[in-house]
Amino acid sequence: MIAVETNRDHTPAGLPKCPTGIQGLDEVTGGGLPRGRPTLVCGGPGCGKTLLAVEFLVRGATRYDEPGVIMAFEETAAELAANVRSLGFDLDELVARKKLALDYVYVEKSEIDETGEYDLEGLFVRLGHAIDTLGAKRVVLDTLEVLFSGLENMAVLRAEMRRLFRWLKSKGVTVIITGERDGGTLTRHGLEEYVSDCVIVLDHRVDQQVSTRRMRVVKYRGSAHDTNEFPFLIHDTGLSVVPITSAGMDHPASTERVPTGVPALDGMLGGKGYMRGTSILISGTAGTGKTSLAGYFAAAAAARGERCLYFSFEEAEGQLVRNLRSIGLDLQHGIDAGLLRVHSTRPTRYGLEMHLATMHKLVSDFDPRVVVIDPISNFIATGTTSEAGAMLVRLVDFLKTRGVTSLFTNLMHSGSTVETDIGISSIIDTWLMLRDTESGGERGGVLSVLKSRGMAHSREVRPFRLTDHGVEMGGATTKGGGT
Amino acid sequence: MNPSEDTAAAFERLAAGHDRAEYLLRLYVAGVTPRSQQTLARIKAVCEEHLKGRYTLEVIDVRQQPELARGGQVVVLPTLIKVLPLPLRRLVGTLRDTEAVLRGLDIRKRT
């Protein structure tokens, strides 16, 4: 897996960081959580704070050889293990391998009588014993605030919290403390008072039946960090945060060319095809062959032995394969070879940011050289036009940073102008237009190259037809001129 | 019998069988400190006065046996757990409040 490049150096010398191993979070925090210090992760119920904390431990144990301890105040060890199993985390196995210790702390006010002075030494002893037994480097306390509802002496609790955090620092462990967000304050009992190093807020909103999870680093002492909100996903292998704003304009500029899969179209693009690592938009009215051109490009990538990720928002994989086979294009070969992956979802199922997060995750995992998004126009259905535009800018930036050649299709409504509905032309390098024409009582299509940055391209309008043996492009009436 | 108790309370206590119940108590402390010594002395005095001949008191130093703190679900120290008779009770603190201790041990009726 290739880490997403960030353009800024977040890490001042001398501040050691502890990588979480959570996709995207380490980019957002410039390398991870403050090592040897506590971090507060807070949010409302169901915001994903426990999952984040558990993944921090699981990644630590499996990737960084840093055993971890979780003290769970709300869920029993069995409940916790069951809840994270859906993310592919096998806590029992890690416990058996002595990479993880799970300690469920039971505090029930109704069976407690307070009879005099006390402290939380029992908690220190339990935690200390677990840390020392495993040689743990990571600790999660989820959710410490339960103690405040089980015990009455707030003065003691506050003093003990302060002592606990000092003691944890002296142990040299990197700690996540979770807290429940309550109204205006970050946590119900003001835990943020004791955790001065790093505070992360999670948020889960449902707006117009579209759910979006967001994360924000509100504080990170001694470290530059992105204060923006980042969408994140909880998927079948854990969390992933989309470090959107870390994508910038610093893309590698390639002069390599990639064939379009249609020789005649290559001819219109200076004879060689698209530019590697650029963005391509194919606009056209319904049924003009946008998906076919996208399919040719995908199949050509697979034929070259390059991985291609095809996001299909209108057709399921089987449907796409069948439809393209009818014009003599075989996608199945690439799919079987593991080089072509088709990902189909309904665009309205998630919010825009969730789509971006999903795409980000899939691209990071599969590491394709070519990405097709067919069509982008459907995203307009899930958000306002400006949101869709902003999302596409982020997506294009992200793909360019990775050197991925991206092809988008866009459904235009007949009669609309050359301008796309989304207004993304500025981020598109090569723009093809497919149009319907009618002449002599017969419908046909024409293809033209509206622009193609960095290359001499044809200015012709060429007849374009889909047949059962592929794309047929009519001979040019005039020879192609350059830019 | 405690002379300050009224007859009705004494009857209830007898009916509940607490006068005859065997007590199993566990005191969790951290190290031999003045506080833990004092707490131990207090519970011994209560037991001798109210539960003579029918109690077992175990003292656990969690510094010596940290795994027992987890086993007993002990967070606060000192903690005295009334294991028997049921229901289980946790008396946290130095047992300075004798009335709270007697109530917690079901020796005195809760108000």
Short mmCIF file of C-alpha atoms in Angstrom, two decimals, chain A residues 40-249:
data_model
loop_
_atom_site.label_atom_id
_atom_site.label_comp_id
_atom_site.label_asym_id
_atom_site.label_seq_id
_atom_site.Cartn_x
_atom_site.Cartn_y
_atom_site.Cartn_z
CA LEU A 40 -8.57 12.28 24.21
CA VAL A 41 -10.97 10.92 21.59
CA CYS A 42 -14.48 12.17 22.18
CA GLY A 43 -17.84 12.28 20.49
CA GLY A 44 -21.47 11.39 20.89
CA PRO A 45 -22.86 7.89 21.23
CA GLY A 46 -22.14 5.74 18.18
CA CYS A 47 -19.52 8.11 16.78
CA GLY A 48 -16.94 5.34 16.51
CA LYS A 49 -14.60 6.33 19.34
CA THR A 50 -14.33 2.83 20.77
CA LEU A 51 -13.64 1.39 17.32
CA LEU A 52 -10.94 3.97 16.72
CA ALA A 53 -9.35 3.16 20.06
CA VAL A 54 -9.51 -0.59 19.48
CA GLU A 55 -8.03 -0.27 16.01
CA PHE A 56 -5.18 1.77 17.50
CA LEU A 57 -4.40 -1.21 19.74
CA VAL A 58 -4.90 -3.87 17.08
CA ARG A 59 -2.62 -2.06 14.59
CA GLY A 60 -0.10 -1.48 17.33
CA ALA A 61 -0.03 -5.15 18.22
CA THR A 62 -0.01 -6.50 14.67
CA ARG A 63 1.96 -3.88 12.73
CA TYR A 64 4.26 -2.11 15.13
CA ASP A 65 4.96 -4.85 17.65
CA GLU A 66 3.54 -2.68 20.40
CA PRO A 67 1.32 -4.69 22.72
CA GLY A 68 -1.68 -2.92 24.15
CA VAL A 69 -4.05 -2.88 27.08
CA ILE A 70 -7.67 -1.84 26.98
CA MET A 71 -9.60 -1.07 30.12
CA ALA A 72 -13.23 -1.14 29.14
CA PHE A 73 -15.67 0.46 31.55
CA GLU A 74 -18.79 0.04 29.48
CA GLU A 75 -18.53 -3.20 27.59
CA THR A 76 -17.40 -6.58 28.83
CA ALA A 77 -14.46 -8.22 27.12
CA ALA A 78 -16.84 -10.56 25.28
CA GLU A 79 -19.08 -7.71 24.12
CA LEU A 80 -16.13 -5.69 22.95
CA ALA A 81 -14.63 -8.63 21.05
CA ALA A 82 -18.00 -9.28 19.39
CA ASN A 83 -18.47 -5.62 18.45
CA VAL A 84 -15.17 -5.33 16.62
CA ARG A 85 -15.25 -8.75 14.98
CA SER A 86 -17.17 -7.22 12.08
CA LEU A 87 -14.09 -5.09 11.38
CA GLY A 88 -11.98 -8.21 11.11
CA PHE A 89 -10.36 -7.71 14.50
CA ASP A 90 -9.84 -10.92 16.41
CA LEU A 91 -9.22 -9.70 19.94
CA ASP A 92 -9.29 -13.18 21.46
CA GLU A 93 -6.46 -14.28 19.24
CA LEU A 94 -4.39 -11.22 20.18
CA VAL A 95 -5.08 -11.89 23.85
CA ALA A 96 -3.96 -15.50 23.41
CA ARG A 97 -0.75 -14.29 21.77
CA LYS A 98 -0.16 -11.91 24.68
CA LYS A 99 -0.33 -8.92 22.38
CA LEU A 100 -3.41 -7.53 24.01
CA ALA A 101 -4.99 -7.47 27.44
CA LEU A 102 -8.67 -6.76 27.90
CA ASP A 103 -9.81 -5.73 31.32
CA TYR A 104 -13.46 -5.02 31.86
CA VAL A 105 -13.88 -2.70 34.81
CA TYR A 106 -17.18 -3.06 36.54
CA VAL A 107 -18.38 -0.11 38.61
CA GLU A 108 -21.98 -0.25 39.77
CA LYS A 109 -23.11 2.53 42.00
CA SER A 110 -26.01 0.57 43.47
CA GLU A 111 -23.75 -1.94 45.17
CA ILE A 112 -21.25 0.58 46.54
CA ASP A 113 -21.30 2.18 49.98
CA GLU A 114 -18.82 4.94 50.66
CA THR A 115 -17.46 4.68 54.19
CA GLY A 116 -14.44 6.95 54.28
CA GLU A 117 -11.44 8.18 52.36
CA TYR A 118 -10.41 6.26 49.27
CA ASP A 119 -8.41 6.51 46.11
CA LEU A 120 -8.25 4.73 42.76
CA GLU A 121 -5.14 2.76 43.56
CA GLY A 122 -6.93 -0.43 42.53
CA LEU A 123 -7.22 0.94 39.00
CA PHE A 124 -3.53 1.85 38.97
CA VAL A 125 -2.59 -1.62 40.22
CA ARG A 126 -4.72 -3.40 37.63
CA LEU A 127 -3.54 -1.24 34.78
CA GLY A 128 0.08 -1.33 35.92
CA HIS A 129 -0.02 -5.09 36.22
CA ALA A 130 -1.47 -5.49 32.71
CA ILE A 131 1.06 -3.06 31.21
CA ASP A 132 4.01 -4.72 32.91
CA THR A 133 2.89 -8.26 32.10
CA LEU A 134 2.66 -7.58 28.34
CA GLY A 135 5.32 -4.93 28.10
CA ALA A 136 2.48 -2.81 26.70
CA LYS A 137 3.24 0.38 24.81
CA ARG A 138 -0.35 1.39 24.12
CA VAL A 139 -3.27 1.82 26.48
CA VAL A 140 -6.94 2.56 25.90
CA LEU A 141 -9.29 3.70 28.65
CA ASP A 142 -12.88 3.42 27.38
CA THR A 143 -14.71 5.29 28.96
CA LEU A 144 -13.05 6.51 32.10
CA GLU A 145 -15.95 8.79 32.89
CA VAL A 146 -18.03 5.84 34.02
CA LEU A 147 -16.11 6.22 37.29
CA PHE A 148 -17.76 9.59 37.80
CA SER A 149 -21.18 8.05 37.76
CA GLY A 150 -20.23 5.22 40.09
CA LEU A 151 -18.51 7.21 42.80
CA GLU A 152 -19.57 10.28 44.71
CA ASN A 153 -16.43 12.00 45.84
CA MET A 154 -15.67 14.30 42.90
CA ALA A 155 -12.71 15.92 44.63
CA VAL A 156 -11.02 12.53 44.97
CA LEU A 157 -11.88 11.57 41.41
CA ARG A 158 -10.45 14.77 40.00
CA ALA A 159 -7.26 14.45 41.99
CA GLU A 160 -6.96 10.81 40.95
CA MET A 161 -7.48 11.65 37.28
CA ARG A 162 -4.61 14.08 37.47
CA ARG A 163 -2.47 11.44 39.20
CA LEU A 164 -3.50 8.82 36.63
CA PHE A 165 -2.40 10.90 33.66
CA ARG A 166 0.91 11.80 35.33
CA TRP A 167 1.48 8.14 36.10
CA LEU A 168 0.63 7.04 32.56
CA LYS A 169 3.17 9.52 31.21
CA SER A 170 5.78 8.12 33.59
CA LYS A 171 4.99 4.66 32.24
CA GLY A 172 5.85 5.91 28.75
CA VAL A 173 2.70 4.46 27.21
CA THR A 174 0.72 6.13 24.44
CA VAL A 175 -2.85 6.38 25.63
CA ILE A 176 -6.27 6.96 24.11
CA ILE A 177 -8.94 8.04 26.55
CA THR A 178 -12.42 8.11 25.16
CA GLY A 179 -15.05 10.51 26.37
CA GLU A 180 -18.69 11.07 25.68
CA ARG A 181 -19.52 14.43 24.25
CA ASP A 182 -22.13 16.28 26.21
CA GLY A 183 -23.82 19.39 24.89
CA GLY A 184 -21.38 22.26 24.79
CA THR A 185 -18.46 20.50 26.45
CA LEU A 186 -16.18 17.95 24.88
CA THR A 187 -16.71 15.42 27.63
CA ARG A 188 -19.28 15.07 30.35
CA HIS A 189 -16.86 15.42 33.24
CA GLY A 190 -14.27 17.68 31.70
CA LEU A 191 -11.62 15.07 30.94
CA GLU A 192 -10.16 17.51 28.43
CA GLU A 193 -8.87 19.42 31.46
CA TYR A 194 -6.41 16.64 32.15
CA VAL A 195 -5.44 15.75 28.62
CA SER A 196 -3.50 18.65 27.27
CA ASP A 197 -1.59 17.00 24.45
CA CYS A 198 -4.04 15.91 21.81
CA VAL A 199 -7.80 16.04 21.43
CA ILE A 200 -9.71 14.44 18.57
CA VAL A 201 -13.44 14.94 18.12
CA LEU A 202 -15.60 12.50 16.18
CA ASP A 203 -18.99 13.30 14.85
CA HIS A 204 -21.75 11.30 13.25
CA ARG A 205 -24.42 13.26 11.44
CA VAL A 206 -27.41 12.10 9.54
CA ASP A 207 -28.67 14.69 7.15
CA GLN A 208 -31.50 13.96 4.73
CA GLN A 209 -31.08 10.27 5.50
CA VAL A 210 -27.47 10.45 4.41
CA SER A 211 -25.02 9.58 7.11
CA THR A 212 -21.64 11.21 7.35
CA ARG A 213 -18.89 10.59 9.88
CA ARG A 214 -16.37 13.31 10.46
CA MET A 215 -13.21 13.71 12.48
CA ARG A 216 -11.40 16.81 13.64
CA VAL A 217 -8.14 17.24 15.52
CA VAL A 218 -9.04 20.15 17.76
CA LYS A 219 -5.77 20.25 19.60
CA TYR A 220 -2.31 18.86 19.13
CA ARG A 221 0.26 20.48 21.34
CA GLY A 222 3.61 21.07 19.74
CA SER A 223 2.57 19.82 16.34
CA ALA A 224 1.12 21.34 13.25
CA HIS A 225 -2.07 19.57 12.35
CA ASP A 226 -4.96 19.95 10.01
CA THR A 227 -7.86 21.51 11.85
CA ASN A 228 -10.32 20.74 9.10
CA GLU A 229 -13.01 18.19 9.44
CA PHE A 230 -12.20 14.98 7.67
CA PRO A 231 -14.78 12.45 6.60
CA PHE A 232 -14.09 8.95 7.77
CA LEU A 233 -15.53 5.54 7.13
CA ILE A 234 -16.07 2.51 9.26
CA HIS A 235 -15.77 -0.39 6.89
CA ASP A 236 -15.05 -4.08 7.04
CA THR A 237 -11.36 -3.66 7.79
CA GLY A 238 -11.48 -0.77 10.19
CA LEU A 239 -11.58 2.99 10.00
CA SER A 240 -10.30 5.16 7.25
CA VAL A 241 -9.96 8.88 7.34
CA VAL A 242 -9.78 10.87 4.14
CA PRO A 243 -6.99 13.39 4.47
CA ILE A 244 -8.60 15.51 1.80
CA THR A 245 -6.85 18.76 2.33
CA SER A 246 -3.46 17.13 2.32
CA ALA A 247 -3.89 16.58 -1.39
CA GLY A 248 -2.42 19.58 -3.13
CA MET A 249 -1.25 20.77 -6.49
#
